[in-house]
Amino acid sequence: MAQMASVEIEARRAALRASTLFAVLQPAELDAVLAQASIRRASRHEVLLRRGDASTGALVIVAGRVRIGLMSEEGGEVTLGVLGPGEVVGEMALLDGKEVSADATALEDCVLLAIERTRFLRLLHDSSDLCLRLMTVLCGRLRASNAALEELALLDLPARLGRLLQRLARDYGFTTPHGMRIEVRLSQKDLATLVGASREKVNRQLREWEEAGVLGKDGGRIVIQRAEALAAHV
């Protein structure tokens, strides 16, 4: 039993270390966060956070994947991103205390660490160095957001979709004899909202790449069979 508890604690510590937000913490600060965090388990399709909810903290993904999205006034869903182990859900609300800015739904069974805002703020109050390091992390995220907006404004659909598939392969790819299989399962609607295009146009582009042997399918997951041909569009 003690050995199992030790393994679980190490898994939590590894999840925090893998997080861009919490990777800046010193070992003592990391252990302080862990001591105050609680485990949350979620089933596939379970809603973790809803846009507009009052926030009490953030969730660090230990296992599983989470879809971040929005619901339009017309009832349509917009996928903003997919997060995996080590990534943080609700980090903005953790820092500014404002309401949740997007919906978060478990794409598969998940294990998460719940970090309460009031407890985390105590660490910030006690360490100006930690505040500066967190500012550096958040500036990096802002630069990444600006780059994504630039892609939408300046690149055509094949380039935007190609870059998205490359990022998904880098973050969630698994090498197979047939190519790089993207383990996260996203619908064509999800892909369309991520690249700012219609589902029909994304479907047409994917079909063209499949017919050319650039992409394939394996159990409903996309396989990049010719990475160099995909890169030529980026």
XYZ file of C-alpha atoms in Angstrom:
234
model
C 0.000 0.000 0.000
C 2.795 2.414 0.928
C 4.598 1.605 -2.320
C 1.441 2.322 -4.351
C 0.995 5.648 -2.558
C 4.612 6.532 -3.333
C 4.104 5.756 -7.028
C 0.933 7.890 -7.109
C 2.692 10.837 -5.480
C 5.557 10.576 -7.964
C 3.042 10.552 -10.836
C 1.535 13.775 -9.502
C 4.975 15.325 -9.133
C 5.878 14.310 -12.695
C 2.649 15.864 -14.005
C 3.511 19.173 -12.360
C 7.092 19.063 -13.647
C 5.776 18.458 -17.167
C 3.509 21.490 -16.944
C 4.793 24.679 -18.533
C 3.155 26.682 -15.778
C 4.449 24.706 -12.807
C 7.804 23.634 -14.257
C 9.269 26.907 -12.973
C 8.675 25.887 -9.366
C 11.598 24.970 -7.142
C 11.420 21.482 -5.505
C 10.172 22.881 -2.190
C 7.522 24.973 -3.955
C 6.476 21.965 -6.020
C 6.020 19.837 -2.905
C 4.029 22.655 -1.279
C 1.603 22.680 -4.209
C 1.341 18.878 -4.124
C 0.611 18.893 -0.408
C -2.394 21.142 -1.022
C -3.662 19.503 -4.224
C -6.413 16.911 -4.428
C -7.049 14.160 -6.971
C -10.050 14.389 -9.291
C -11.135 11.626 -11.656
C -13.360 12.230 -14.665
C -15.083 9.909 -17.125
C -15.053 10.336 -20.884
C -17.327 13.213 -22.032
C -17.652 14.562 -18.490
C -17.737 18.369 -18.329
C -14.955 19.577 -16.046
C -15.488 23.327 -16.328
C -18.126 25.487 -17.981
C -17.590 28.942 -19.407
C -18.881 31.562 -16.977
C -18.543 29.378 -13.881
C -16.931 30.914 -10.831
C -13.394 29.568 -10.578
C -11.790 28.210 -7.443
C -8.534 27.081 -9.058
C -7.025 25.013 -11.857
C -6.724 21.385 -12.930
C -3.432 19.729 -13.901
C -3.885 16.721 -16.194
C -2.088 13.647 -14.854
C -3.607 11.194 -17.352
C -6.056 11.548 -20.235
C -6.918 14.387 -22.615
C -9.251 17.362 -22.286
C -11.009 19.361 -25.003
C -11.167 23.127 -24.559
C -13.967 24.811 -26.460
C -16.810 27.286 -26.649
C -20.504 27.086 -27.473
C -21.822 29.743 -29.836
C -25.176 31.463 -29.371
C -26.511 29.333 -32.240
C -25.532 26.165 -30.397
C -22.453 25.358 -32.463
C -19.287 24.083 -30.801
C -15.862 25.626 -31.383
C -12.783 23.626 -30.391
C -9.967 25.846 -29.133
C -7.493 23.108 -28.303
C -6.778 19.693 -26.845
C -4.702 19.345 -23.676
C -2.846 16.276 -22.416
C -0.793 15.104 -19.428
C 1.195 17.883 -17.776
C -0.985 20.660 -19.170
C -3.168 22.946 -17.067
C -6.891 23.628 -17.395
C -8.059 26.974 -16.015
C -4.657 28.540 -15.353
C -5.899 32.040 -16.197
C -8.614 31.864 -13.559
C -6.060 30.432 -11.141
C -4.082 33.655 -11.399
C -6.722 36.365 -11.889
C -9.658 34.838 -9.992
C -12.144 35.644 -12.761
C -14.795 33.335 -14.177
C -13.922 30.369 -16.391
C -13.353 31.563 -19.978
C -14.058 28.306 -21.882
C -15.645 24.875 -21.525
C -13.431 21.921 -20.614
C -14.614 18.377 -21.383
C -12.838 15.054 -20.871
C -12.132 13.412 -24.244
C -11.302 10.195 -22.391
C -11.093 8.978 -18.798
C -8.888 11.462 -16.923
C -6.968 11.823 -13.686
C -6.408 15.430 -12.621
C -4.835 17.424 -9.803
C -7.087 20.171 -8.427
C -5.118 23.246 -7.326
C -7.016 25.758 -5.170
C -6.394 29.404 -6.007
C -6.278 30.695 -2.421
C -3.549 28.232 -1.516
C -1.509 28.876 -4.642
C -1.656 32.638 -4.109
C 0.078 32.176 -0.770
C 3.099 30.835 -2.660
C 3.062 33.879 -4.939
C 2.880 36.275 -2.004
C 5.894 34.591 -0.423
C 8.103 34.528 -3.523
C 8.694 37.490 -5.851
C 11.076 35.253 -7.836
C 8.247 32.810 -8.478
C 6.041 35.683 -9.702
C 8.714 36.760 -12.194
C 9.174 33.219 -13.483
C 5.420 32.812 -13.938
C 5.296 36.108 -15.852
C 7.897 34.677 -18.246
C 5.751 31.584 -18.793
C 2.606 33.607 -19.444
C 4.455 35.883 -21.888
C 5.478 32.741 -23.777
C 1.848 31.675 -23.991
C 0.825 35.097 -25.267
C 3.482 34.880 -27.991
C 2.135 31.447 -28.959
C -1.403 32.866 -29.187
C -0.185 35.704 -31.393
C 1.532 33.188 -33.663
C -1.714 31.206 -33.956
C -3.633 34.356 -34.911
C -0.969 35.148 -37.505
C -1.444 31.699 -39.039
C -5.192 32.276 -39.392
C -4.633 35.646 -41.035
C -1.773 34.841 -43.405
C -1.764 31.129 -44.269
C -4.052 29.189 -46.605
C -6.017 26.140 -45.437
C -3.470 23.449 -46.463
C -0.736 25.271 -44.543
C -2.920 25.795 -41.438
C -4.157 22.210 -41.451
C -0.680 20.852 -42.158
C 0.794 22.776 -39.234
C -1.991 21.567 -36.951
C -1.381 17.934 -37.896
C 2.354 18.396 -37.342
C 1.732 19.820 -33.853
C -0.667 16.998 -33.003
C 1.882 14.444 -34.230
C 4.617 16.081 -32.150
C 2.488 16.184 -28.998
C 0.412 13.015 -29.393
C 2.157 11.016 -32.123
C 3.091 7.335 -31.987
C 5.434 5.766 -34.538
C 3.986 2.773 -36.411
C 5.211 0.782 -39.441
C 2.831 2.855 -41.571
C 3.820 6.286 -40.258
C 3.129 8.632 -37.358
C -0.280 7.908 -35.831
C -1.951 10.781 -33.951
C -3.297 9.151 -30.810
C -5.823 11.844 -29.925
C -9.114 11.314 -31.747
C -10.548 14.523 -33.212
C -13.592 14.853 -35.438
C -13.467 16.752 -38.721
C -15.580 19.382 -36.970
C -12.909 19.730 -34.272
C -10.172 20.049 -36.889
C -12.221 22.614 -38.791
C -12.709 24.879 -35.792
C -9.040 24.581 -34.845
C -7.927 25.896 -38.259
C -10.758 28.380 -38.787
C -12.369 26.697 -41.792
C -15.578 24.904 -42.704
C -15.939 21.186 -42.108
C -16.535 20.648 -45.820
C -13.240 22.305 -46.805
C -11.284 20.368 -44.184
C -12.917 17.117 -45.285
C -11.991 17.859 -48.910
C -8.354 18.601 -48.020
C -8.018 15.473 -45.866
C -9.491 13.368 -48.663
C -7.011 14.821 -51.160
C -4.112 13.969 -48.871
C -5.452 10.458 -48.305
C -5.790 9.875 -52.053
C -2.204 11.094 -52.508
C -0.932 8.748 -49.784
C 0.115 11.609 -47.512
C -2.355 10.570 -44.796
C -3.968 7.309 -43.808
C -6.345 5.984 -41.163
C -5.785 3.459 -38.377
C -8.697 2.634 -36.100
C -10.281 6.023 -36.723
C -7.045 7.893 -36.029
C -5.063 9.918 -38.546
C -1.707 8.529 -39.659
C 0.855 10.798 -41.325
C 2.345 8.414 -43.887
C 4.503 10.922 -45.795
C 5.712 13.604 -43.406
C 7.868 15.278 -46.068
C 4.884 15.711 -48.392
C 2.822 17.238 -45.575
C 5.692 19.559 -44.667
C 5.770 20.829 -48.262
C 2.387 22.462 -47.680
C 3.446 24.222 -44.473
